[in-house]
Each structure stands twice: as structure tokens, then as C-alpha cells.
Tab-separated table of C-alpha atoms in Angstrom:
chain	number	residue	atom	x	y	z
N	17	UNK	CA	-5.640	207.666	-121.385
N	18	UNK	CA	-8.781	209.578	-122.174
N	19	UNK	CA	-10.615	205.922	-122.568
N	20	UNK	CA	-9.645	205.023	-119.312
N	21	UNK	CA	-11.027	208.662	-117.607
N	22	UNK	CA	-14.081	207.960	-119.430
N	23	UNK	CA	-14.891	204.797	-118.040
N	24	UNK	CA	-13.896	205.738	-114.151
N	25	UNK	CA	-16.833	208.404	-114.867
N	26	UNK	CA	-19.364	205.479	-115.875
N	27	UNK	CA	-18.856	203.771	-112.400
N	28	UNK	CA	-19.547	206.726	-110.536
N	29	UNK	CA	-22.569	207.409	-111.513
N	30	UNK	CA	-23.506	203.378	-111.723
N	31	UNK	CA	-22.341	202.472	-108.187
N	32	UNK	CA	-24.949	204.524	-106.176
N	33	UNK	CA	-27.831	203.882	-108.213
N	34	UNK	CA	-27.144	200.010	-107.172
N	35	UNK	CA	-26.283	201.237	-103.455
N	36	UNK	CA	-29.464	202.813	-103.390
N	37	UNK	CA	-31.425	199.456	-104.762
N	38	UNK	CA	-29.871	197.758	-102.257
N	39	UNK	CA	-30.969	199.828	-99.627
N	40	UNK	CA	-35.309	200.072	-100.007
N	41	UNK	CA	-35.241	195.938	-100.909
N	42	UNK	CA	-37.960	195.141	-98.736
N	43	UNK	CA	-36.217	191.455	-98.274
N	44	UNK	CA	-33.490	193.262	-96.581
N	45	UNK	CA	-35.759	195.353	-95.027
N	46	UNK	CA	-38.704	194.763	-93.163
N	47	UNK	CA	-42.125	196.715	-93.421
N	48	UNK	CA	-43.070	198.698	-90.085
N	49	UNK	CA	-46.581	197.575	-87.798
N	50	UNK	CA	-48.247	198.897	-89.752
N	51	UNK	CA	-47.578	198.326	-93.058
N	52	UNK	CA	-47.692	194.646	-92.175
N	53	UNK	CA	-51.022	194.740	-91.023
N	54	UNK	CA	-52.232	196.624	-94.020
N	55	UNK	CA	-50.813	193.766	-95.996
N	56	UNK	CA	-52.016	191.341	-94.303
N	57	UNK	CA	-55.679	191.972	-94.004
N	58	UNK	CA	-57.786	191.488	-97.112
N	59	UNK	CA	-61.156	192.643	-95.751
N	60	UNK	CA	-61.543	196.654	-94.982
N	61	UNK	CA	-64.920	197.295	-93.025
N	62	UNK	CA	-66.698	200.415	-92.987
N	63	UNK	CA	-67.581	202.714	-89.772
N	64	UNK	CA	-70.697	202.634	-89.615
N	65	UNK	CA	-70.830	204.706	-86.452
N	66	UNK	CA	-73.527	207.162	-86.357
N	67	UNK	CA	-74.961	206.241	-89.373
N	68	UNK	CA	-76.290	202.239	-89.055
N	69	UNK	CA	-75.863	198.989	-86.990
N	70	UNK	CA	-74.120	196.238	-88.282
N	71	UNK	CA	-75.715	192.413	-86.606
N	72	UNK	CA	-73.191	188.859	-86.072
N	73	UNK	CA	-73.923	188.259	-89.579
N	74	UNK	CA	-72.235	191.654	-90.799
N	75	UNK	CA	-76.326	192.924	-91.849
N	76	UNK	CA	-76.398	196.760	-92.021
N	77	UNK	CA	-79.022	198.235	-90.205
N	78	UNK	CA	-80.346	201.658	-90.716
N	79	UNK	CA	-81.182	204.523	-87.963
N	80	UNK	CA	-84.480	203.878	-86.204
N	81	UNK	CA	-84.696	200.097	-88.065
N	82	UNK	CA	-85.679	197.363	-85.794
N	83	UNK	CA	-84.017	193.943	-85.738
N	84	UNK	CA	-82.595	190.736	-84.085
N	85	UNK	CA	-79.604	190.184	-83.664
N	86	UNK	CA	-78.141	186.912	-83.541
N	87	UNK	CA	-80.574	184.356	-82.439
N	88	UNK	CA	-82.054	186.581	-79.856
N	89	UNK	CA	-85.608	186.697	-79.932
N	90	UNK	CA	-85.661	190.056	-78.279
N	91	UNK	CA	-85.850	193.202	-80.975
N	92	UNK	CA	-83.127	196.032	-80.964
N	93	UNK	CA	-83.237	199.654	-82.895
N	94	UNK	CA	-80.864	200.916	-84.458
N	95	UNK	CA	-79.897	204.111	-82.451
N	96	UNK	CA	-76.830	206.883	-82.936
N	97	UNK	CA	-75.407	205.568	-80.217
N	98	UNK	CA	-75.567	201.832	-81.159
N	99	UNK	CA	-77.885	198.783	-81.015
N	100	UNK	CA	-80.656	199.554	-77.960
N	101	UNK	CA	-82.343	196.377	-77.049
N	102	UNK	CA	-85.176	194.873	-74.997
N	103	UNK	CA	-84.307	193.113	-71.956
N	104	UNK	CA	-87.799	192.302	-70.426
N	105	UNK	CA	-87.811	190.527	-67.174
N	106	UNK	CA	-89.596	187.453	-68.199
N	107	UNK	CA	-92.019	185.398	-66.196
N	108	UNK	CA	-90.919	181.727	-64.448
N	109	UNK	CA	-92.142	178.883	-66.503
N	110	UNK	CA	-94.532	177.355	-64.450
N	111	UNK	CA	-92.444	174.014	-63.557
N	112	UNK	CA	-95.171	171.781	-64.998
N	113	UNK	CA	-95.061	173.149	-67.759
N	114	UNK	CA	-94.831	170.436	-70.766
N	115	UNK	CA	-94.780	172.798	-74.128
N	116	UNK	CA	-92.669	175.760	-74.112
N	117	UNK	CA	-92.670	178.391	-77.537
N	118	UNK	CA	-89.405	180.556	-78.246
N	119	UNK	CA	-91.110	182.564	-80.518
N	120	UNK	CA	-91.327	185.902	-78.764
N	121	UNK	CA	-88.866	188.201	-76.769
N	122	UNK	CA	-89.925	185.745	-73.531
N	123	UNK	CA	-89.997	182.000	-73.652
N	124	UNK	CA	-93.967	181.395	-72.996
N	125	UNK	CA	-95.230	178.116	-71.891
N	126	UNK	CA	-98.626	176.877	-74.236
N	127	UNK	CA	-99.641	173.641	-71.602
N	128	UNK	CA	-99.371	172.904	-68.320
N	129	UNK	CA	-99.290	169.356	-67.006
N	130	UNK	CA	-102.959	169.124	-65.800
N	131	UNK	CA	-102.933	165.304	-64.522
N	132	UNK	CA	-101.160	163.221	-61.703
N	133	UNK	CA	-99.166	160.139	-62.295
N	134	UNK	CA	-98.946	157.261	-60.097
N	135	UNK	CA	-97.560	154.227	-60.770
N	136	UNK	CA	-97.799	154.228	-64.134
N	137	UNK	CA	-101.590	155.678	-64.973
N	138	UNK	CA	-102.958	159.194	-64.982
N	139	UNK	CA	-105.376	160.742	-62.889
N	140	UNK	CA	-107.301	163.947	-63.406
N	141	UNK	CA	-107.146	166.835	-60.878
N	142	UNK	CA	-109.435	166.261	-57.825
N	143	UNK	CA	-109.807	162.387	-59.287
N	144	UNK	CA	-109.718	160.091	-56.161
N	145	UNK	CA	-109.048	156.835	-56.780
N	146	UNK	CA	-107.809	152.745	-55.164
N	147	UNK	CA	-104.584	151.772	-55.952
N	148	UNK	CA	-105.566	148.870	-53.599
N	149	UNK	CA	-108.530	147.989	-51.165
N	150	UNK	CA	-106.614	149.789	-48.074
N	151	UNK	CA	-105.423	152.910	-49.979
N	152	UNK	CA	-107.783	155.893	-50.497
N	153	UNK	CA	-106.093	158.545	-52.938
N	154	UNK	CA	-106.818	162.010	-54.547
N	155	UNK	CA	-104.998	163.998	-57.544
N	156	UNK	CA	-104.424	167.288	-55.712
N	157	UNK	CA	-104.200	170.855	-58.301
N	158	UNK	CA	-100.134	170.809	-57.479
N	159	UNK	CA	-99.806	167.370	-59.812
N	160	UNK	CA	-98.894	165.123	-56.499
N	161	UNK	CA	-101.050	162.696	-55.536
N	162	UNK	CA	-102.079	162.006	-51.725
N	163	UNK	CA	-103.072	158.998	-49.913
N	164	UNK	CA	-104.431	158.018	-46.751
N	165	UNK	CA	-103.775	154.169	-45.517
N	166	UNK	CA	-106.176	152.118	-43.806
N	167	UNK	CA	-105.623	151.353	-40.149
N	168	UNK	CA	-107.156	147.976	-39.176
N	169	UNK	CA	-108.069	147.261	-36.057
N	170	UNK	CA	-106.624	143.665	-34.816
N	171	UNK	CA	-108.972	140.961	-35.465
N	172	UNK	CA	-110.965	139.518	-32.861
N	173	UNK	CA	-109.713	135.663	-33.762
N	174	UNK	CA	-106.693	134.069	-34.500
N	175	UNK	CA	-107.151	132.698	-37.934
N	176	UNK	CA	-108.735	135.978	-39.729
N	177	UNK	CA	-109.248	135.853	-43.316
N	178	UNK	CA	-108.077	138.313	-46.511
N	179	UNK	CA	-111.256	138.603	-49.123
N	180	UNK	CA	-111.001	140.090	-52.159
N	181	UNK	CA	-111.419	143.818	-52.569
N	182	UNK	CA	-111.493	144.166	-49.012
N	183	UNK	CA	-108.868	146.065	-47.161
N	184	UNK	CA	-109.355	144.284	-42.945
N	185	UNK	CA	-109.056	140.837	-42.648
N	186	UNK	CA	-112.415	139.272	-41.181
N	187	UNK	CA	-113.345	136.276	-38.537
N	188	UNK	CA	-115.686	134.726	-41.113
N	189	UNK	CA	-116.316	131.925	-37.838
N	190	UNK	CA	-116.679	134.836	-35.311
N	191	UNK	CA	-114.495	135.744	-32.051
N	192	UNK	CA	-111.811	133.209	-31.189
N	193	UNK	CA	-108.754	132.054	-29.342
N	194	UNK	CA	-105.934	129.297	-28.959
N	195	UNK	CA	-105.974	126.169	-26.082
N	196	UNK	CA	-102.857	125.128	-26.302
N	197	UNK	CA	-103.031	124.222	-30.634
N	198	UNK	CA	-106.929	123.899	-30.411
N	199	UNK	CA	-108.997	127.057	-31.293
N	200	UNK	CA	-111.963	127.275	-29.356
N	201	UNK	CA	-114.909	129.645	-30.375
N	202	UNK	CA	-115.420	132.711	-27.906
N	203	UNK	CA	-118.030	133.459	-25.513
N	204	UNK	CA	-118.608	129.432	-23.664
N	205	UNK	CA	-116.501	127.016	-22.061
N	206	UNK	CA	-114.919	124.277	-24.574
N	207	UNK	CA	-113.994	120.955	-22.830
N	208	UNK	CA	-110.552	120.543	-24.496
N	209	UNK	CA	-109.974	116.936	-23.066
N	210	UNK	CA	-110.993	114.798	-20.311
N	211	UNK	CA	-109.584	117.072	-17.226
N	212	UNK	CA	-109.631	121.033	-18.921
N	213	UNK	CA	-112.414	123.301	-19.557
N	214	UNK	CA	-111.394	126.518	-21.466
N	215	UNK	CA	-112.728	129.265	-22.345
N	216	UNK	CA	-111.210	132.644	-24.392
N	217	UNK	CA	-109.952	135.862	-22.292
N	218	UNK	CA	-113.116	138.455	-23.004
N	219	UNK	CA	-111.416	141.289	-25.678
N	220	UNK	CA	-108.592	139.656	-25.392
N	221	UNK	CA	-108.752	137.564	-28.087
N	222	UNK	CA	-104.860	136.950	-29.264
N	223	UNK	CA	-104.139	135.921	-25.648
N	224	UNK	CA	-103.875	131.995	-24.460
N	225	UNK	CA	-107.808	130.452	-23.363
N	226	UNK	CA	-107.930	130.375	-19.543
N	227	UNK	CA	-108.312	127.011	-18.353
N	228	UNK	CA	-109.545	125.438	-15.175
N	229	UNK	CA	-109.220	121.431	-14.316
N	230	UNK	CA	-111.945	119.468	-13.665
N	231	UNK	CA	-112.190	116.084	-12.078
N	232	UNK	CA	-111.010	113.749	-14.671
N	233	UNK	CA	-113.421	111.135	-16.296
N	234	UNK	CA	-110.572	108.622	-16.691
N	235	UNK	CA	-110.321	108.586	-12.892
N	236	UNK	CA	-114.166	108.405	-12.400
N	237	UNK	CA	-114.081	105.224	-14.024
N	238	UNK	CA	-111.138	104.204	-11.852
């Protein structure tokens, strides 16, 4: 009997030491907020509030220390109250601009386009220039290039000619016009055939000779 008394004693004081193991297993259990987050996060960063700035790159900065964060070109200083940093209002890059530097706080352009194109070659500023024997052209200062075409006057015959390098055509035989399909020089009368005399319209010169009938010889000779 007194074995049995003995052993009732040993599971009392077993039993809530294994109730109480039971009940803080974490498995069972699960952590609060924010003892998962503690858990969870390997890195612990400083506050460096008040005492330094801290750049993209995690860089520690101290008061009154000058830097760049990020890829800005622009400087900050480490103040108190946080990074304080320049924010110039930067000039318009002039838009001929054909080099532009990043080095400073303010993209700055190193060479402006000082030449006009036009089809295909490069002219200086104030350059004047042909393209072709009825074009007259300049290179203005704004890179554009102007040009004035020649208006020729209309030709005072009916077969004018193109020469070389020049920009009119030219009557190379003088003032002319048509008689029916003959051309006739201006200024005298042309016997065209037997019966017609012509003769071209005075300024006129793209208009149809005037012609007048004459006795014919054919009936003379009759």
C-alpha cells in the first residue's frame, strides 16, 4: 500500500511540469507582430537622426559634410534636420547644341552647332552659296539656310535654249515666232509660201505670226 501512495505522489508533481511544456511550445503557439518581425529581419540600422546623413548607398555622412547623393550631380550638407540640397534653376540648352557635359550641378553645353546643312554639305554662318544656277542662298546665324529663286522672264522666241551655269533660257537666234510649223525671225515680213506673207505679233512673241495673202504666183503664171 505505501508503494502505491508513493508513486500517485510522483505523477503529481510530473504531470504539470509537462502541462506547462506543452503550453510555451512556440509550434503550438505563435510569436506576436512583433516578435516575428524581430526574427525575421537580419539587418538592424542605426538612427542616425541628428547626428549624420546616411546616402542610397547606406554612406554615413557627418554634420556640416558635403556630398552627392545618388547620381545627382548637385551637392547636399549634411544638416540636423537632414540632407539640404541645391536645386539651381538651370539654364535651357541652347537647342543646337551638339556636346553637352554632366559634370556640374547644371548640365552645360561645350559647342554649339555653328554651320548650316543643306543637302548634304555644310555651310558657314553668313556663307552664301548656288545649289544651282537659279538659286541664290545664305547660311543665316539661326543654322537654317534661306534661298531666293530666280524668276525668268518668258523668252522672247519659241525655241529658247538652257546653257550651262546659266539660270534663263536664251534666244541664241534672237526674237521669234510660229507660222503655222515654220518659225519666222521677228521684226520683217517672211514669205511663208506662194500666197502668205507673215510676220511675228510685236512683244508678243509666243502668239501665232499674223498673216496677210498676197496675190498668188501660181496664178500669175496662169
Amino acid at each position: 500500500m505505501a508503494l502505491h501512495i508513493h508513486e500517485a505522489w510522483i505523477l503529481l508533481f510530473v504531470l504539470p511540469a509537462l502541462v506547462t511544456a506543452a503550453a510555451i511550445n512556440h509550434e503550438d503557439y505563435p510569436a506576436d507582430e512583433g516578435d516575428q518581425t524581430s526574427s525575421n529581419d537580419n539587418l538592424i540600422f542605426d538612427d542616425y537622426r541628428g547626428k549624420g546623413c546616411v546616402d542610397d548607398s547606406g554612406f554615413v555622412y557627418k554634420l556640416g559634410e558635403r556630398f552627392f547623393p545618388g547620381h545627382s550631380n548637385c551637392p547636399c550638407v549634411c544638416t540636423e534636420d537632414g540632407p539640404v540640397c541645391d536645386q539651381p534653376e538651370c539654364p535651357k540648352i541652347h537647342p543646337k547644341c551638339t556636346k553637352v557635359e554632366h559634370n556640374g550641378c547644371c548640365p552645360e553645353c561645350k559647342e554649339v552647332k555653328n554651320f548650316c546643312e543643306y543637302h548634304g554639305k555644310n555651310y558657314k554662318i553668313l556663307e552664301e552659296f548656288k545649289p544651282s544656277p537659279c538659286e541664290w542662298c545664305r547660311c543665316e546665324p539661326s543654322n537654317e539656310v534661306h534661298c531666293v529663286v530666280a524668276d525668268c522672264a518668258v523668252p522672247e522666241c519659241v525655241n529658247p535654249v538652257y546653257e550651262p551655269e546659266q539660270c534663263c533660257p536664251v534666244c541664241k537666234n534672237g526674237p521669234n515666232c510660229f507660222a503655222g510649223t515654220t518659225i519666222i525671225p521677228a521684226g520683217i515680213e517672211v514669205k511663208v509660201d506662194d500666197c502668205n506673207i507673215c510676220h511675228c505679233h510685236n512683244g508678243d512673241w509666243w502668239k501665232p505670226a499674223q498673216c496677210s495673202k498676197r496675190e498668188c504666183q501660181g496664178k500669175q503664171a496662169l
